[in-house]
């Protein structure tokens, strides 16, 4: 018992339930509906409906346009969050399918607001992703994902990033200086792929390819055990073909 209510019979707030039914009714009318129609559809007295409509409008969940009620910015924001979550699930499923076909861990990442953001990654027990033992955001110079994203930035954006996150070796194989990194990025731009051998994590090799998602820098990447280095270029080529076929469309839907 909590405050006199049983776990099997929780106390429900009637006004909240009525407000939710009203929002559901509004959602059924993309062009909006008047108060009288909404009251009739959800079976509420008109005064009660007006009271709820005024409250929801004041809070930004609804707005009144030409005598009808439509969703406001607050409700639209909730819908956008839900849509982004569904889109992330879709791309996670696409990555999982690619990972199983390639026999590799697969990643999708973007460069957003000055930071490296890994949006989705596969999580197969037999092909686990690289453990983030040092923050991916601060070590873009040391992994294929970051190198591929940095190679897509203009010179000013790249300089600004490196001023915040200077080059530092985190394994014996990492690039040693900013000059070394800039030379590497030139190679990435020419080859349209970043290849990294144990620079971020010992025992792991990675590659990343740039993908087109409007004006955003984005990448698809794979990682393999170092014992499978011989597979890396073939896997990267196959990933590129998959991206051209299906993955880029999914990536675009959630990256911007």
PDB file of C-alpha atoms in Angstrom:
ATOM      1  CA  UNK A   1       0.000   0.000   0.000  1.00  0.00           C
ATOM      2  CA  UNK A   2       1.227   3.504  -0.890  1.00  0.00           C
ATOM      3  CA  UNK A   3      -0.818   6.408   0.462  1.00  0.00           C
ATOM      4  CA  UNK A   4      -3.812   4.144   0.792  1.00  0.00           C
ATOM      5  CA  UNK A   5      -3.795   2.838  -2.803  1.00  0.00           C
ATOM      6  CA  UNK A   6      -3.146  -0.764  -3.742  1.00  0.00           C
ATOM      7  CA  UNK A   7      -0.666  -1.775  -6.396  1.00  0.00           C
ATOM      8  CA  UNK A   8      -3.461  -3.450  -8.373  1.00  0.00           C
ATOM      9  CA  UNK A   9      -5.829  -0.461  -8.207  1.00  0.00           C
ATOM     10  CA  UNK A  10      -3.786   2.723  -8.686  1.00  0.00           C
ATOM     11  CA  UNK A  11      -5.415   6.089  -8.331  1.00  0.00           C
ATOM     12  CA  UNK A  12      -6.014   7.594 -11.785  1.00  0.00           C
ATOM     13  CA  UNK A  13      -6.235  11.336 -12.348  1.00  0.00           C
ATOM     14  CA  UNK A  14      -9.436  11.909 -14.274  1.00  0.00           C
ATOM     15  CA  UNK A  15      -8.508  15.356 -15.568  1.00  0.00           C
ATOM     16  CA  UNK A  16      -5.275  13.996 -17.025  1.00  0.00           C
ATOM     17  CA  UNK A  17      -7.156  11.164 -18.704  1.00  0.00           C
ATOM     18  CA  UNK A  18      -9.642  13.622 -20.216  1.00  0.00           C
ATOM     19  CA  UNK A  19      -6.831  15.863 -21.463  1.00  0.00           C
ATOM     20  CA  UNK A  20      -5.119  12.890 -23.123  1.00  0.00           C
ATOM     21  CA  UNK A  21      -8.380  11.819 -24.799  1.00  0.00           C
ATOM     22  CA  UNK A  22      -8.738  15.382 -26.065  1.00  0.00           C
ATOM     23  CA  UNK A  23      -5.239  15.370 -27.533  1.00  0.00           C
ATOM     24  CA  UNK A  24      -5.996  12.039 -29.216  1.00  0.00           C
ATOM     25  CA  UNK A  25      -9.143  13.567 -30.721  1.00  0.00           C
ATOM     26  CA  UNK A  26      -7.174  16.545 -32.059  1.00  0.00           C
ATOM     27  CA  UNK A  27      -4.624  14.172 -33.603  1.00  0.00           C
ATOM     28  CA  UNK A  28      -7.406  12.624 -35.695  1.00  0.00           C
ATOM     29  CA  UNK A  29      -7.940  15.979 -37.441  1.00  0.00           C
ATOM     30  CA  UNK A  30      -4.771  17.163 -39.241  1.00  0.00           C
ATOM     31  CA  UNK A  31      -6.557  20.358 -40.293  1.00  0.00           C
ATOM     32  CA  UNK A  32      -7.942  20.987 -36.822  1.00  0.00           C
ATOM     33  CA  UNK A  33     -11.394  20.663 -35.253  1.00  0.00           C
ATOM     34  CA  UNK A  34     -13.674  23.055 -33.317  1.00  0.00           C
ATOM     35  CA  UNK A  35     -14.396  22.661 -29.636  1.00  0.00           C
ATOM     36  CA  UNK A  36     -17.958  21.429 -30.139  1.00  0.00           C
ATOM     37  CA  UNK A  37     -16.848  18.618 -32.432  1.00  0.00           C
ATOM     38  CA  UNK A  38     -14.077  17.561 -30.052  1.00  0.00           C
ATOM     39  CA  UNK A  39     -16.464  17.569 -27.091  1.00  0.00           C
ATOM     40  CA  UNK A  40     -18.915  15.398 -28.993  1.00  0.00           C
ATOM     41  CA  UNK A  41     -16.247  12.925 -30.107  1.00  0.00           C
ATOM     42  CA  UNK A  42     -14.855  12.304 -26.622  1.00  0.00           C
ATOM     43  CA  UNK A  43     -18.198  12.536 -24.832  1.00  0.00           C
ATOM     44  CA  UNK A  44     -17.423  15.494 -22.562  1.00  0.00           C
ATOM     45  CA  UNK A  45     -19.621  18.476 -21.647  1.00  0.00           C
ATOM     46  CA  UNK A  46     -18.731  21.533 -23.697  1.00  0.00           C
ATOM     47  CA  UNK A  47     -17.716  23.655 -20.636  1.00  0.00           C
ATOM     48  CA  UNK A  48     -15.296  20.936 -19.512  1.00  0.00           C
ATOM     49  CA  UNK A  49     -13.888  20.689 -23.035  1.00  0.00           C
ATOM     50  CA  UNK A  50     -13.376  24.469 -23.199  1.00  0.00           C
ATOM     51  CA  UNK A  51     -11.570  24.387 -19.849  1.00  0.00           C
ATOM     52  CA  UNK A  52      -9.222  21.645 -21.032  1.00  0.00           C
ATOM     53  CA  UNK A  53      -8.647  23.358 -24.381  1.00  0.00           C
ATOM     54  CA  UNK A  54      -7.720  26.639 -22.677  1.00  0.00           C
ATOM     55  CA  UNK A  55      -5.283  24.834 -20.373  1.00  0.00           C
ATOM     56  CA  UNK A  56      -3.651  22.824 -23.168  1.00  0.00           C
ATOM     57  CA  UNK A  57      -3.390  25.952 -25.314  1.00  0.00           C
ATOM     58  CA  UNK A  58      -1.811  27.929 -22.476  1.00  0.00           C
ATOM     59  CA  UNK A  59       0.778  25.159 -21.975  1.00  0.00           C
ATOM     60  CA  UNK A  60       1.603  25.069 -25.676  1.00  0.00           C
ATOM     61  CA  UNK A  61       0.202  21.619 -26.462  1.00  0.00           C
ATOM     62  CA  UNK A  62      -2.554  23.098 -28.636  1.00  0.00           C
ATOM     63  CA  UNK A  63      -3.108  26.313 -30.536  1.00  0.00           C
ATOM     64  CA  UNK A  64      -6.257  27.831 -32.001  1.00  0.00           C
ATOM     65  CA  UNK A  65      -6.288  28.755 -35.668  1.00  0.00           C
ATOM     66  CA  UNK A  66      -9.373  30.139 -37.428  1.00  0.00           C
ATOM     67  CA  UNK A  67     -11.725  28.649 -34.864  1.00  0.00           C
ATOM     68  CA  UNK A  68     -10.220  25.153 -34.799  1.00  0.00           C
ATOM     69  CA  UNK A  69      -7.654  23.521 -32.511  1.00  0.00           C
ATOM     70  CA  UNK A  70      -4.421  21.967 -33.792  1.00  0.00           C
ATOM     71  CA  UNK A  71      -1.267  20.710 -32.122  1.00  0.00           C
ATOM     72  CA  UNK A  72       1.069  23.325 -30.648  1.00  0.00           C
ATOM     73  CA  UNK A  73       4.836  23.351 -30.393  1.00  0.00           C
ATOM     74  CA  UNK A  74       4.961  21.350 -27.151  1.00  0.00           C
ATOM     75  CA  UNK A  75       2.967  18.464 -28.623  1.00  0.00           C
ATOM     76  CA  UNK A  76       4.950  18.600 -31.854  1.00  0.00           C
ATOM     77  CA  UNK A  77       8.190  18.378 -29.865  1.00  0.00           C
ATOM     78  CA  UNK A  78       6.957  15.209 -28.145  1.00  0.00           C
ATOM     79  CA  UNK A  79       6.044  13.764 -31.527  1.00  0.00           C
ATOM     80  CA  UNK A  80       9.478  14.591 -32.918  1.00  0.00           C
ATOM     81  CA  UNK A  81      11.174  12.834 -30.003  1.00  0.00           C
ATOM     82  CA  UNK A  82       9.085   9.748 -30.648  1.00  0.00           C
ATOM     83  CA  UNK A  83       9.834   9.873 -34.366  1.00  0.00           C
ATOM     84  CA  UNK A  84      13.575  10.169 -33.730  1.00  0.00           C
ATOM     85  CA  UNK A  85      13.438   7.219 -31.361  1.00  0.00           C
ATOM     86  CA  UNK A  86      11.657   5.112 -33.985  1.00  0.00           C
ATOM     87  CA  UNK A  87      14.166   6.196 -36.620  1.00  0.00           C
ATOM     88  CA  UNK A  88      17.064   5.224 -34.367  1.00  0.00           C
ATOM     89  CA  UNK A  89      15.491   1.798 -33.931  1.00  0.00           C
ATOM     90  CA  UNK A  90      15.210   1.459 -37.713  1.00  0.00           C
ATOM     91  CA  UNK A  91      18.844   2.296 -38.338  1.00  0.00           C
ATOM     92  CA  UNK A  92      19.941   0.031 -35.479  1.00  0.00           C
ATOM     93  CA  UNK A  93      18.085  -2.800 -37.190  1.00  0.00           C
ATOM     94  CA  UNK A  94      19.721  -1.940 -40.531  1.00  0.00           C
ATOM     95  CA  UNK A  95      23.158  -1.875 -38.919  1.00  0.00           C
ATOM     96  CA  UNK A  96      22.509  -5.211 -37.219  1.00  0.00           C
ATOM     97  CA  UNK A  97      21.624  -6.767 -40.562  1.00  0.00           C
ATOM     98  CA  UNK A  98      24.767  -5.299 -42.151  1.00  0.00           C
ATOM     99  CA  UNK A  99      26.887  -6.473 -39.236  1.00  0.00           C
ATOM    100  CA  UNK A 100      25.655 -10.044 -39.555  1.00  0.00           C
ATOM    101  CA  UNK A 101      26.306 -10.054 -43.301  1.00  0.00           C
ATOM    102  CA  UNK A 102      29.771  -8.530 -42.931  1.00  0.00           C
ATOM    103  CA  UNK A 103      30.783 -10.438 -39.805  1.00  0.00           C
ATOM    104  CA  UNK A 104      31.825  -7.165 -38.163  1.00  0.00           C
ATOM    105  CA  UNK A 105      30.693  -4.551 -35.669  1.00  0.00           C
ATOM    106  CA  UNK A 106      29.100  -1.643 -37.574  1.00  0.00           C
ATOM    107  CA  UNK A 107      28.747   1.986 -36.466  1.00  0.00           C
ATOM    108  CA  UNK A 108      26.908   5.093 -37.666  1.00  0.00           C
ATOM    109  CA  UNK A 109      28.211   8.455 -36.441  1.00  0.00           C
ATOM    110  CA  UNK A 110      27.810  12.156 -37.217  1.00  0.00           C
ATOM    111  CA  UNK A 111      29.673  15.342 -36.391  1.00  0.00           C
ATOM    112  CA  UNK A 112      27.101  17.573 -34.715  1.00  0.00           C
ATOM    113  CA  UNK A 113      27.597  20.897 -32.938  1.00  0.00           C
ATOM    114  CA  UNK A 114      31.341  20.422 -32.731  1.00  0.00           C
ATOM    115  CA  UNK A 115      31.245  16.899 -31.343  1.00  0.00           C
ATOM    116  CA  UNK A 116      31.608  13.335 -32.590  1.00  0.00           C
ATOM    117  CA  UNK A 117      28.325  11.536 -31.914  1.00  0.00           C
ATOM    118  CA  UNK A 118      28.011   7.780 -32.350  1.00  0.00           C
ATOM    119  CA  UNK A 119      24.317   7.481 -33.167  1.00  0.00           C
ATOM    120  CA  UNK A 120      24.017   3.712 -33.426  1.00  0.00           C
ATOM    121  CA  UNK A 121      26.224   0.629 -33.164  1.00  0.00           C
ATOM    122  CA  UNK A 122      25.643  -3.098 -33.440  1.00  0.00           C
ATOM    123  CA  UNK A 123      25.865  -5.204 -30.300  1.00  0.00           C
ATOM    124  CA  UNK A 124      26.324  -8.814 -31.353  1.00  0.00           C
ATOM    125  CA  UNK A 125      27.980 -10.996 -28.670  1.00  0.00           C
ATOM    126  CA  UNK A 126      30.222 -12.722 -31.204  1.00  0.00           C
ATOM    127  CA  UNK A 127      31.181  -9.400 -32.841  1.00  0.00           C
ATOM    128  CA  UNK A 128      31.207  -6.881 -29.980  1.00  0.00           C
ATOM    129  CA  UNK A 129      31.881  -3.220 -30.725  1.00  0.00           C
ATOM    130  CA  UNK A 130      35.037  -1.510 -29.531  1.00  0.00           C
ATOM    131  CA  UNK A 131      34.848  -0.662 -25.840  1.00  0.00           C
ATOM    132  CA  UNK A 132      34.862   3.112 -25.368  1.00  0.00           C
ATOM    133  CA  UNK A 133      37.719   3.191 -22.887  1.00  0.00           C
ATOM    134  CA  UNK A 134      38.575   6.807 -23.752  1.00  0.00           C
ATOM    135  CA  UNK A 135      35.772   9.199 -24.739  1.00  0.00           C
ATOM    136  CA  UNK A 136      35.207   8.989 -28.506  1.00  0.00           C
ATOM    137  CA  UNK A 137      34.515  12.739 -28.556  1.00  0.00           C
ATOM    138  CA  UNK A 138      37.946  13.689 -27.250  1.00  0.00           C
ATOM    139  CA  UNK A 139      39.886  11.185 -29.354  1.00  0.00           C
ATOM    140  CA  UNK A 140      38.574  11.737 -32.877  1.00  0.00           C
ATOM    141  CA  UNK A 141      42.183  11.830 -34.110  1.00  0.00           C
ATOM    142  CA  UNK A 142      42.768   8.266 -32.910  1.00  0.00           C
ATOM    143  CA  UNK A 143      39.895   6.282 -34.427  1.00  0.00           C
ATOM    144  CA  UNK A 144      38.588   5.740 -37.931  1.00  0.00           C
ATOM    145  CA  UNK A 145      35.186   7.257 -37.140  1.00  0.00           C
ATOM    146  CA  UNK A 146      36.735  10.511 -35.951  1.00  0.00           C
ATOM    147  CA  UNK A 147      39.302  10.667 -38.732  1.00  0.00           C
ATOM    148  CA  UNK A 148      36.596  10.207 -41.352  1.00  0.00           C
ATOM    149  CA  UNK A 149      34.467  12.955 -39.792  1.00  0.00           C
ATOM    150  CA  UNK A 150      37.374  15.382 -39.346  1.00  0.00           C
ATOM    151  CA  UNK A 151      38.385  14.845 -42.975  1.00  0.00           C
ATOM    152  CA  UNK A 152      34.962  16.131 -44.040  1.00  0.00           C
ATOM    153  CA  UNK A 153      35.197  19.393 -42.080  1.00  0.00           C
ATOM    154  CA  UNK A 154      36.475  22.648 -43.511  1.00  0.00           C
ATOM    155  CA  UNK A 155      39.828  23.930 -42.308  1.00  0.00           C
ATOM    156  CA  UNK A 156      38.422  26.339 -39.711  1.00  0.00           C
ATOM    157  CA  UNK A 157      36.113  23.749 -38.167  1.00  0.00           C
ATOM    158  CA  UNK A 158      38.933  21.222 -38.059  1.00  0.00           C
ATOM    159  CA  UNK A 159      41.303  23.697 -36.383  1.00  0.00           C
ATOM    160  CA  UNK A 160      38.651  24.622 -33.845  1.00  0.00           C
ATOM    161  CA  UNK A 161      38.067  20.969 -33.001  1.00  0.00           C
ATOM    162  CA  UNK A 162      41.773  20.245 -32.551  1.00  0.00           C
ATOM    163  CA  UNK A 163      42.179  23.321 -30.350  1.00  0.00           C
ATOM    164  CA  UNK A 164      39.676  21.761 -27.956  1.00  0.00           C
ATOM    165  CA  UNK A 165      40.885  18.182 -28.329  1.00  0.00           C
ATOM    166  CA  UNK A 166      44.628  18.196 -29.108  1.00  0.00           C
ATOM    167  CA  UNK A 167      46.279  15.177 -30.670  1.00  0.00           C
ATOM    168  CA  UNK A 168      47.644  12.761 -28.074  1.00  0.00           C
ATOM    169  CA  UNK A 169      48.822   9.186 -28.417  1.00  0.00           C
ATOM    170  CA  UNK A 170      46.592   6.757 -26.559  1.00  0.00           C
ATOM    171  CA  UNK A 171      48.226   3.567 -27.897  1.00  0.00           C
ATOM    172  CA  UNK A 172      51.709   2.923 -29.333  1.00  0.00           C
ATOM    173  CA  UNK A 173      50.093   3.044 -32.803  1.00  0.00           C
ATOM    174  CA  UNK A 174      48.277   6.408 -32.501  1.00  0.00           C
ATOM    175  CA  UNK A 175      49.232   9.409 -34.607  1.00  0.00           C
ATOM    176  CA  UNK A 176      51.912  11.379 -32.790  1.00  0.00           C
ATOM    177  CA  UNK A 177      51.260  14.985 -33.773  1.00  0.00           C
ATOM    178  CA  UNK A 178      48.771  17.303 -35.424  1.00  0.00           C
ATOM    179  CA  UNK A 179      50.934  17.387 -38.575  1.00  0.00           C
ATOM    180  CA  UNK A 180      50.780  13.577 -38.734  1.00  0.00           C
ATOM    181  CA  UNK A 181      47.026  13.736 -38.360  1.00  0.00           C
ATOM    182  CA  UNK A 182      46.552  16.375 -41.064  1.00  0.00           C
ATOM    183  CA  UNK A 183      48.635  14.278 -43.454  1.00  0.00           C
ATOM    184  CA  UNK A 184      46.438  11.273 -42.596  1.00  0.00           C
ATOM    185  CA  UNK A 185      43.270  13.298 -43.229  1.00  0.00           C
ATOM    186  CA  UNK A 186      44.527  14.224 -46.688  1.00  0.00           C
ATOM    187  CA  UNK A 187      44.870  10.505 -47.387  1.00  0.00           C
ATOM    188  CA  UNK A 188      41.355   9.874 -46.062  1.00  0.00           C
ATOM    189  CA  UNK A 189      39.900  12.553 -48.351  1.00  0.00           C
ATOM    190  CA  UNK A 190      41.652  11.164 -51.400  1.00  0.00           C
ATOM    191  CA  UNK A 191      40.697   7.555 -50.697  1.00  0.00           C
ATOM    192  CA  UNK A 192      37.234   8.307 -49.302  1.00  0.00           C
ATOM    193  CA  UNK A 193      37.949   5.918 -46.430  1.00  0.00           C
ATOM    194  CA  UNK A 194      39.778   5.963 -43.108  1.00  0.00           C
ATOM    195  CA  UNK A 195      41.738   2.881 -42.030  1.00  0.00           C
ATOM    196  CA  UNK A 196      42.988   2.589 -38.478  1.00  0.00           C
ATOM    197  CA  UNK A 197      45.146  -0.207 -37.021  1.00  0.00           C
ATOM    198  CA  UNK A 198      45.090  -0.370 -33.213  1.00  0.00           C
ATOM    199  CA  UNK A 199      45.327   3.427 -32.911  1.00  0.00           C
ATOM    200  CA  UNK A 200      42.384   3.661 -30.519  1.00  0.00           C
ATOM    201  CA  UNK A 201      42.202   0.160 -29.025  1.00  0.00           C
ATOM    202  CA  UNK A 202      44.828  -2.550 -29.042  1.00  0.00           C
ATOM    203  CA  UNK A 203      43.697  -5.712 -30.775  1.00  0.00           C
ATOM    204  CA  UNK A 204      41.238  -3.908 -33.056  1.00  0.00           C
ATOM    205  CA  UNK A 205      41.333  -2.567 -36.623  1.00  0.00           C
ATOM    206  CA  UNK A 206      38.703  -0.234 -38.037  1.00  0.00           C
ATOM    207  CA  UNK A 207      37.628   1.572 -41.167  1.00  0.00           C
ATOM    208  CA  UNK A 208      35.106   4.313 -41.890  1.00  0.00           C
ATOM    209  CA  UNK A 209      33.571   5.738 -45.049  1.00  0.00           C
ATOM    210  CA  UNK A 210      31.965   9.157 -45.514  1.00  0.00           C
ATOM    211  CA  UNK A 211      28.280   9.224 -46.436  1.00  0.00           C
ATOM    212  CA  UNK A 212      26.156  12.004 -47.853  1.00  0.00           C
ATOM    213  CA  UNK A 213      23.488  13.335 -45.475  1.00  0.00           C
ATOM    214  CA  UNK A 214      22.922  16.894 -46.638  1.00  0.00           C
ATOM    215  CA  UNK A 215      25.468  19.285 -45.164  1.00  0.00           C
ATOM    216  CA  UNK A 216      26.264  17.124 -42.122  1.00  0.00           C
ATOM    217  CA  UNK A 217      29.509  15.160 -41.802  1.00  0.00           C
ATOM    218  CA  UNK A 218      28.562  11.526 -41.263  1.00  0.00           C
ATOM    219  CA  UNK A 219      30.166   8.118 -41.497  1.00  0.00           C
ATOM    220  CA  UNK A 220      29.558   4.401 -41.463  1.00  0.00           C
ATOM    221  CA  UNK A 221      32.327   2.334 -39.891  1.00  0.00           C
ATOM    222  CA  UNK A 222      33.315  -1.229 -39.089  1.00  0.00           C
ATOM    223  CA  UNK A 223      35.687  -2.843 -36.606  1.00  0.00           C
ATOM    224  CA  UNK A 224      37.369  -6.247 -36.612  1.00  0.00           C
ATOM    225  CA  UNK A 225      39.823  -8.131 -34.407  1.00  0.00           C
ATOM    226  CA  UNK A 226      43.389  -7.405 -35.482  1.00  0.00           C
ATOM    227  CA  UNK A 227      43.729 -11.077 -36.435  1.00  0.00           C
ATOM    228  CA  UNK A 228      41.270 -10.338 -39.268  1.00  0.00           C
ATOM    229  CA  UNK A 229      43.144  -7.363 -40.698  1.00  0.00           C
ATOM    230  CA  UNK A 230      43.272  -9.181 -44.025  1.00  0.00           C
ATOM    231  CA  UNK A 231      39.446  -8.839 -44.282  1.00  0.00           C
ATOM    232  CA  UNK A 232      39.252  -5.128 -43.572  1.00  0.00           C
ATOM    233  CA  UNK A 233      39.456  -3.694 -47.099  1.00  0.00           C
ATOM    234  CA  UNK A 234      37.005  -6.206 -48.506  1.00  0.00           C
ATOM    235  CA  UNK A 235      34.558  -5.581 -45.658  1.00  0.00           C
ATOM    236  CA  UNK A 236      34.913  -1.817 -46.208  1.00  0.00           C
ATOM    237  CA  UNK A 237      34.143  -2.182 -49.910  1.00  0.00           C
ATOM    238  CA  UNK A 238      31.052  -4.238 -49.130  1.00  0.00           C
ATOM    239  CA  UNK A 239      29.931  -1.689 -46.532  1.00  0.00           C
ATOM    240  CA  UNK A 240      30.205   1.056 -49.151  1.00  0.00           C
ATOM    241  CA  UNK A 241      27.916  -0.884 -51.507  1.00  0.00           C
ATOM    242  CA  UNK A 242      25.399  -1.408 -48.690  1.00  0.00           C
ATOM    243  CA  UNK A 243      25.481   2.297 -47.885  1.00  0.00           C
ATOM    244  CA  UNK A 244      24.763   3.207 -51.470  1.00  0.00           C
ATOM    245  CA  UNK A 245      21.856   0.772 -51.553  1.00  0.00           C
ATOM    246  CA  UNK A 246      20.020   1.316 -48.272  1.00  0.00           C
ATOM    247  CA  UNK A 247      21.883   2.599 -45.242  1.00  0.00           C
ATOM    248  CA  UNK A 248      22.406   6.183 -46.419  1.00  0.00           C
ATOM    249  CA  UNK A 249      18.653   6.777 -46.644  1.00  0.00           C
ATOM    250  CA  UNK A 250      18.166   5.592 -43.080  1.00  0.00           C
ATOM    251  CA  UNK A 251      21.146   7.604 -41.881  1.00  0.00           C
ATOM    252  CA  UNK A 252      19.797  10.788 -43.431  1.00  0.00           C
ATOM    253  CA  UNK A 253      16.473  10.377 -41.651  1.00  0.00           C
ATOM    254  CA  UNK A 254      18.021  10.697 -38.178  1.00  0.00           C
ATOM    255  CA  UNK A 255      21.222  12.628 -38.610  1.00  0.00           C
ATOM    256  CA  UNK A 256      19.863  16.135 -39.074  1.00  0.00           C
TER     257      UNK A 256
END
